[in-house]
Short mmCIF file of C-alpha atoms and ligand atoms in Angstrom, two decimals:
data_model
loop_
_atom_site.label_atom_id
_atom_site.label_comp_id
_atom_site.label_asym_id
_atom_site.label_seq_id
_atom_site.Cartn_x
_atom_site.Cartn_y
_atom_site.Cartn_z
CA MET B 489 83.07 99.35 104.65
CA SER B 490 80.06 97.26 104.15
CA SER B 491 80.15 93.82 103.72
CA ALA B 492 78.59 94.58 99.64
CA GLU B 493 81.63 97.28 99.19
CA ARG B 494 83.64 94.44 100.25
CA ALA B 495 82.42 91.92 98.71
CA ALA B 496 82.74 94.14 94.89
CA ARG B 497 86.67 95.17 97.03
CA ALA B 498 87.02 91.25 96.33
CA ALA B 499 86.02 90.89 93.33
CA ARG B 500 88.17 94.13 91.97
CA LEU B 501 91.06 92.35 93.26
CA GLY B 502 91.16 89.53 91.90
CA ASP B 503 92.84 90.16 88.68
CA TYR B 504 95.84 90.98 91.57
CA PHE B 505 94.49 88.39 93.89
CA GLU B 506 95.79 85.94 90.34
CA LEU B 507 98.67 88.10 89.20
CA GLN B 508 100.48 86.96 92.22
CA LEU B 509 99.48 83.76 92.60
CA ARG B 510 101.10 82.85 89.58
CA PHE B 511 103.81 84.39 90.06
CA ALA B 512 104.69 82.35 93.26
CA GLU B 513 103.53 79.39 91.85
CA HIS B 514 105.99 79.40 89.18
CA VAL B 515 108.90 81.35 91.02
CA GLY B 516 108.22 78.76 94.62
CA ALA B 517 108.47 75.59 92.47
CA ARG B 518 111.27 76.83 90.80
CA ASN B 519 112.48 77.25 94.96
CA GLY B 520 111.73 74.01 95.93
CA LEU B 521 108.98 75.69 97.87
CA THR B 522 105.58 74.67 98.64
CA LEU B 523 102.48 75.92 97.30
CA SER B 524 102.13 77.70 101.16
CA ASP B 525 105.14 78.77 101.47
CA ALA B 526 105.81 80.67 98.80
CA VAL B 527 102.75 82.60 98.70
CA LEU B 528 103.68 83.60 102.10
CA ARG B 529 106.78 84.27 100.74
CA TYR B 530 106.61 86.59 96.84
CA THR B 531 102.90 87.85 97.25
CA ASN B 532 101.27 90.80 99.38
CA PHE B 533 98.36 88.79 100.50
CA HIS B 534 99.03 88.25 104.61
CA ARG B 535 99.31 91.73 104.01
CA ARG B 536 96.40 92.88 102.30
CA PHE B 537 94.10 89.62 104.55
CA GLY B 538 95.36 93.11 107.63
CA LEU B 539 97.65 91.07 109.04
CA GLY B 540 100.96 92.69 109.41
CA ASP B 541 104.27 92.56 108.00
CA PRO B 542 105.31 88.29 107.71
CA ASP B 543 108.36 89.31 108.49
CA ARG B 544 107.67 90.25 111.72
CA ALA B 545 104.78 88.00 113.07
CA LEU B 546 103.08 85.29 111.39
CA ALA B 547 99.59 85.84 112.36
CA PRO B 548 97.82 82.92 113.52
CA ALA B 549 94.62 82.98 111.33
CA TRP B 550 96.63 83.02 108.05
CA GLY B 551 97.14 79.39 108.68
CA GLY B 552 93.40 79.27 108.29
CA TYR B 553 94.41 80.64 105.30
CA ALA B 554 97.12 78.81 103.75
CA GLU B 555 96.37 74.88 104.16
CA ARG B 556 93.47 75.37 102.22
CA LEU B 557 95.02 76.59 99.66
CA SER B 558 96.99 74.24 99.59
CA ALA B 559 94.05 71.35 98.90
CA LEU B 560 92.61 73.09 96.46
CA PRO B 561 93.56 71.82 92.85
CA ASP B 562 93.80 74.80 90.64
CA LEU B 563 94.89 78.50 89.95
CA LEU B 564 90.64 79.56 89.45
CA ALA B 565 90.30 77.75 92.41
CA ARG B 566 92.91 79.00 94.32
CA ARG B 567 91.48 82.54 92.91
CA ALA B 568 88.53 82.10 93.77
CA TRP B 569 89.97 80.99 97.87
CA THR B 570 91.17 84.09 98.44
CA GLU B 571 89.16 86.53 97.23
CA GLU B 572 86.54 84.53 99.37
CA PHE B 573 89.21 85.45 103.24
CA PHE B 574 89.55 88.64 101.96
CA PHE B 575 86.82 89.96 102.15
CA ALA B 576 86.05 88.06 105.74
CA ALA B 577 89.58 89.50 106.95
CA PRO B 578 89.67 92.45 108.65
CA GLU B 579 90.84 96.06 106.56
CA ASP B 580 94.43 96.47 105.92
CA THR B 581 95.24 99.28 108.81
CA LEU B 582 99.12 101.18 108.37
CA PRO B 583 101.00 99.32 110.43
CA PRO B 584 101.50 100.73 113.51
CA GLU B 585 105.34 101.60 114.35
CA GLN B 586 105.25 104.64 110.78
CA TYR B 587 103.68 107.59 111.47
CA PHE B 588 100.86 108.24 107.97
CA PHE B 589 100.86 112.51 107.47
CA GLY B 590 98.21 111.97 104.51
CA CYS B 591 99.24 109.49 101.69
CA PHE B 592 103.14 109.59 103.47
CA GLY B 593 104.17 107.88 106.00
CA CYS B 594 107.89 106.76 107.91
CA GLU B 595 109.34 104.59 110.25
CA ALA B 596 111.91 105.44 113.11
CA PRO B 597 115.45 106.02 111.44
CA ASP B 598 117.65 102.75 111.98
CA ALA B 599 121.18 102.97 113.77
CA ARG B 600 122.20 104.39 110.67
CA GLY B 601 120.08 107.43 111.33
CA ILE B 602 117.88 106.35 108.16
CA VAL B 603 114.15 107.31 107.91
CA ARG B 604 112.72 104.74 106.16
CA ILE B 605 109.20 107.44 103.60
CA HIS B 606 106.17 104.71 102.33
CA PHE B 607 103.57 106.47 100.42
CA THR B 608 99.56 104.91 100.07
CA ARG B 609 96.88 105.34 98.36
CA ALA B 610 94.70 107.48 101.03
CA ASP B 611 92.33 110.14 98.92
CA ARG B 612 89.04 108.21 97.93
CA ASP B 613 88.19 111.27 95.24
CA GLY B 614 87.78 108.51 92.48
CA LEU B 615 91.28 110.85 91.28
CA SER B 616 94.49 109.88 91.24
CA PRO B 617 95.96 110.63 94.04
CA LEU B 618 99.61 111.26 91.68
CA HIS B 619 97.76 113.61 89.79
CA ARG B 620 99.42 117.06 88.56
CA SER B 621 96.13 119.25 90.26
CA LYS B 622 97.77 117.13 92.92
CA ILE B 623 101.22 118.00 93.30
CA GLY B 624 101.06 120.64 96.21
CA ARG B 625 98.98 118.79 98.29
CA ARG B 626 100.98 116.23 97.94
CA GLN B 627 104.47 118.09 98.63
CA ALA B 628 102.80 120.07 101.49
CA GLU B 629 102.13 116.44 103.46
CA LEU B 630 105.77 115.59 102.59
CA ALA B 631 106.82 119.04 103.89
CA ARG B 632 104.95 118.08 107.67
CA LEU B 633 106.24 114.49 107.69
CA VAL B 634 110.16 116.19 107.25
CA ALA B 635 109.00 118.80 110.20
CA PHE B 636 108.12 115.89 112.06
CA ILE B 637 110.87 113.39 111.62
CA VAL B 638 113.08 116.84 112.61
CA GLU B 639 110.97 117.15 116.03
CA ARG B 640 110.61 113.72 117.00
CA PHE B 641 113.93 111.67 115.75
CA ALA B 642 116.52 114.47 116.94
CA GLY B 643 118.97 111.17 115.52
CA ALA B 644 117.39 110.88 112.00
CA GLN B 645 120.12 112.35 108.66
CA SER B 646 119.52 110.65 105.50
CA ILE B 647 115.69 109.71 103.66
CA ARG B 648 114.98 106.79 101.92
CA GLY B 649 112.73 105.51 99.91
CA ILE B 650 112.50 102.32 98.27
CA SER B 651 109.66 101.96 95.46
CA TRP B 652 108.95 100.77 92.20
CA LEU B 653 107.44 104.45 91.85
CA TYR B 654 110.57 106.53 91.21
CA ASN B 655 110.54 105.19 88.15
CA ILE B 656 108.03 107.30 86.90
CA ASP B 657 107.68 111.09 87.20
CA ALA B 658 104.43 111.40 87.87
CA TYR B 659 105.75 110.34 91.73
CA ARG B 660 109.98 111.70 91.67
CA ARG B 661 108.07 115.47 90.83
CA LEU B 662 106.57 115.45 94.74
CA PHE B 663 110.52 115.04 96.45
CA PRO B 664 113.51 117.13 96.07
CA PRO B 665 115.30 116.99 92.50
CA LEU B 666 118.42 115.52 94.65
CA TYR B 667 116.21 112.49 95.37
CA GLY B 668 114.77 111.56 92.95
CA ALA B 669 117.68 112.17 90.71
CA SER B 670 119.63 109.59 93.92
CA ALA B 671 117.77 105.77 92.39
CA GLN B 672 118.73 103.52 91.20
CA PRO B 673 117.89 99.17 91.63
CA ALA B 674 117.68 97.80 94.95
CA GLU B 675 119.63 95.61 95.61
CA ARG B 676 117.71 92.67 97.40
CA VAL B 677 113.51 93.45 97.30
CA ARG B 678 111.05 92.25 99.83
CA LEU B 679 107.57 90.64 97.13
CA ASN B 680 105.93 90.66 99.95
CA GLY B 681 104.70 94.33 100.68
CA THR B 682 104.05 96.51 97.82
CA SER B 683 106.75 98.54 96.58
CA SER B 684 106.97 95.88 93.04
CA TRP B 685 103.51 95.00 92.73
CA GLY B 686 101.50 98.37 93.17
CA GLN B 687 103.21 99.31 89.77
CA PHE B 688 99.54 96.87 88.51
CA LEU B 689 97.23 98.75 89.96
CA HIS B 690 95.77 101.88 88.73
CA HIS B 691 94.27 104.19 91.03
CA ASP B 692 90.87 102.23 91.30
CA GLU B 693 92.54 99.26 92.05
CA ALA B 694 91.83 97.95 88.20
CA ILE B 695 95.22 95.56 87.38
CA LYS B 696 96.82 97.38 84.63
CA PRO B 697 96.38 95.13 81.83
CA GLU B 698 99.66 95.60 79.61
CA LEU B 699 101.96 95.72 82.10
CA ARG B 700 100.00 92.60 83.62
CA ASP B 701 101.06 91.20 79.88
CA ARG B 702 104.64 91.66 80.37
CA PHE B 703 105.38 90.67 83.13
CA LEU B 704 103.66 87.32 82.81
CA ALA B 705 105.82 87.35 79.39
CA ASN B 706 108.96 87.60 81.34
CA PHE B 707 108.05 84.61 83.82
CA SER B 708 110.16 82.71 80.79
CA VAL B 709 113.14 84.18 81.92
CA ILE B 710 113.19 84.35 86.14
CA GLU B 711 116.55 83.90 87.61
CA PRO B 712 114.56 81.27 91.01
CA ALA B 713 116.93 83.96 93.20
CA ALA B 714 116.48 87.79 91.93
CA PRO B 715 112.68 87.25 91.06
CA TRP B 716 112.12 90.51 91.42
CA ARG B 717 114.89 90.99 88.22
CA ALA B 718 110.88 90.14 86.59
CA PHE B 719 109.14 92.12 87.18
CA PRO B 720 109.57 95.23 84.14
CA LEU B 721 109.76 98.13 86.84
CA PRO B 722 112.34 97.31 89.32
CA ALA B 723 112.18 97.99 92.23
CA LEU B 724 114.65 101.96 93.48
CA THR B 725 115.72 103.46 95.54
CA ALA B 726 116.36 106.38 96.92
CA GLN B 727 118.41 107.89 99.56
CA ALA B 728 119.45 111.99 100.61
CA PRO B 729 120.17 113.95 103.90
CA LEU B 730 118.03 114.57 105.48
CA ALA B 731 119.00 119.26 104.74
CA VAL B 732 118.15 118.13 101.12
CA PHE B 733 114.14 117.64 102.11
CA THR B 734 114.07 120.64 104.55
CA ASP B 735 115.88 122.97 102.87
CA PHE B 736 113.59 122.36 100.22
CA TYR B 737 110.13 121.60 101.34
CA ARG B 738 110.38 125.23 103.64
CA ALA B 739 110.68 126.78 100.14
CA ARG B 740 107.16 125.86 99.31
C1 LIG D 1235 100.18 104.59 92.33
C2 LIG D 1235 98.88 104.48 91.60
C3 LIG D 1235 98.07 105.26 92.58
C4 LIG D 1235 99.32 105.73 90.32
O1 LIG D 1235 97.78 105.03 90.34
P1 LIG D 1235 97.30 105.14 88.64
O2 LIG D 1235 95.93 104.76 87.89
O3 LIG D 1235 98.75 104.44 87.72
O4 LIG D 1235 97.53 107.28 88.55
P2 LIG D 1235 96.88 108.05 86.96
O5 LIG D 1235 96.77 106.66 85.98
O6 LIG D 1235 96.23 108.58 87.47
O7 LIG D 1235 99.11 107.89 86.80
C5 LIG D 1235 98.99 109.50 87.16
C6 LIG D 1235 100.84 109.46 86.76
O8 LIG D 1235 100.86 108.62 87.32
C7 LIG D 1235 101.85 108.52 85.84
N1 LIG D 1235 101.90 107.06 85.57
C8 LIG D 1235 101.92 105.97 86.35
N2 LIG D 1235 102.08 105.02 86.62
C9 LIG D 1235 102.85 104.87 84.90
C10 LIG D 1235 103.41 104.63 84.64
N3 LIG D 1235 103.79 102.68 85.09
N4 LIG D 1235 104.10 104.11 83.55
C11 LIG D 1235 104.98 105.84 84.09
N5 LIG D 1235 103.87 106.39 84.20
C12 LIG D 1235 103.05 106.24 85.23
C13 LIG D 1235 101.01 109.04 84.39
O9 LIG D 1235 102.31 109.14 83.73
C14 LIG D 1235 100.46 109.85 85.55
O10 LIG D 1235 100.85 111.05 85.66
P3 LIG D 1235 100.41 112.75 84.79
O11 LIG D 1235 99.81 113.53 85.72
O12 LIG D 1235 101.57 113.52 84.81
O13 LIG D 1235 100.63 112.38 84.14
C15 LIG D 1235 98.97 103.24 91.61
O14 LIG D 1235 99.90 102.66 91.00
C16 LIG D 1235 98.65 102.45 93.89
O15 LIG D 1235 97.08 102.58 93.61
N6 LIG D 1235 99.34 101.87 93.07
C17 LIG D 1235 99.38 100.89 94.47
C18 LIG D 1235 100.49 101.49 96.44
C19 LIG D 1235 101.30 101.80 95.53
O16 LIG D 1235 101.80 100.90 93.97
N7 LIG D 1235 102.62 102.28 96.95
C20 LIG D 1235 103.40 101.82 96.66
C21 LIG D 1235 104.05 101.41 97.66
S1 LIG D 1235 106.55 101.44 98.14
#
């Protein structure tokens, strides 16, 4: 990506950064956190800056961002600094511990044989990856992902996803009906990724103003111990046995 493109992207994401900063400031103050700790815990900036999952390892570069952020006087200045830091930061690449097939990826199974799957916006054609004309393409990617899981992970028993996306039919229709129907509110939701924050973005990375405004209106009733409940679309957990997936995609 050229530096002009990166600058345009930083500016485009400004509203998204600002929304996350407002949330982190609000919830952090309620929970007695410093601003930099709140921003680490309640925004996905560490990952957006290409620094990886902060729960696995805190990148040294984060310190430079956090230190200056804490010294700034107001939200406007913090938003501008976040855009500036993002502009100079490395590209946000896919996590090395995940295996991707188009928009879908997975991790190795956990001790119970559960494989976590993930979604990312891999298309660069200006059309939403969830557009109905792309259902066949997305299901073909999922079929490849499931075949990979069967071949690579002998201990895999079931597939699990956690995302706001399970609220919308455009996403659920890509999966076996049993899996979509299993979706229920996640008990605890980490807010330093995209499983809740992704709902505020269009596929072109512009903010969705109506959802943002609903979210801001919820700030007055945020539960500090469960701040994820303030998001308009809750992150849902879906899970089904691996055999449900192999049967479904074999028939496609
Ligand atoms: C997922 C994403 C690409 C959707 O982009 P988008 O611009 O909303 O897509 P569109 O508006 O073209 O909508 C595509 C479909 O989803 C539906 N949809 C999107 N947002 C919706 C919402 N909030 N409620 C109901 N339906 C919705 C649309 O109705 C449409 O369905 P249709 O084809 O049946 O009409 C976008 O939100 C994104 O890139 N998010 C960040 C990535 C992310 O969230 N990843 C999840 C990681 S866990």
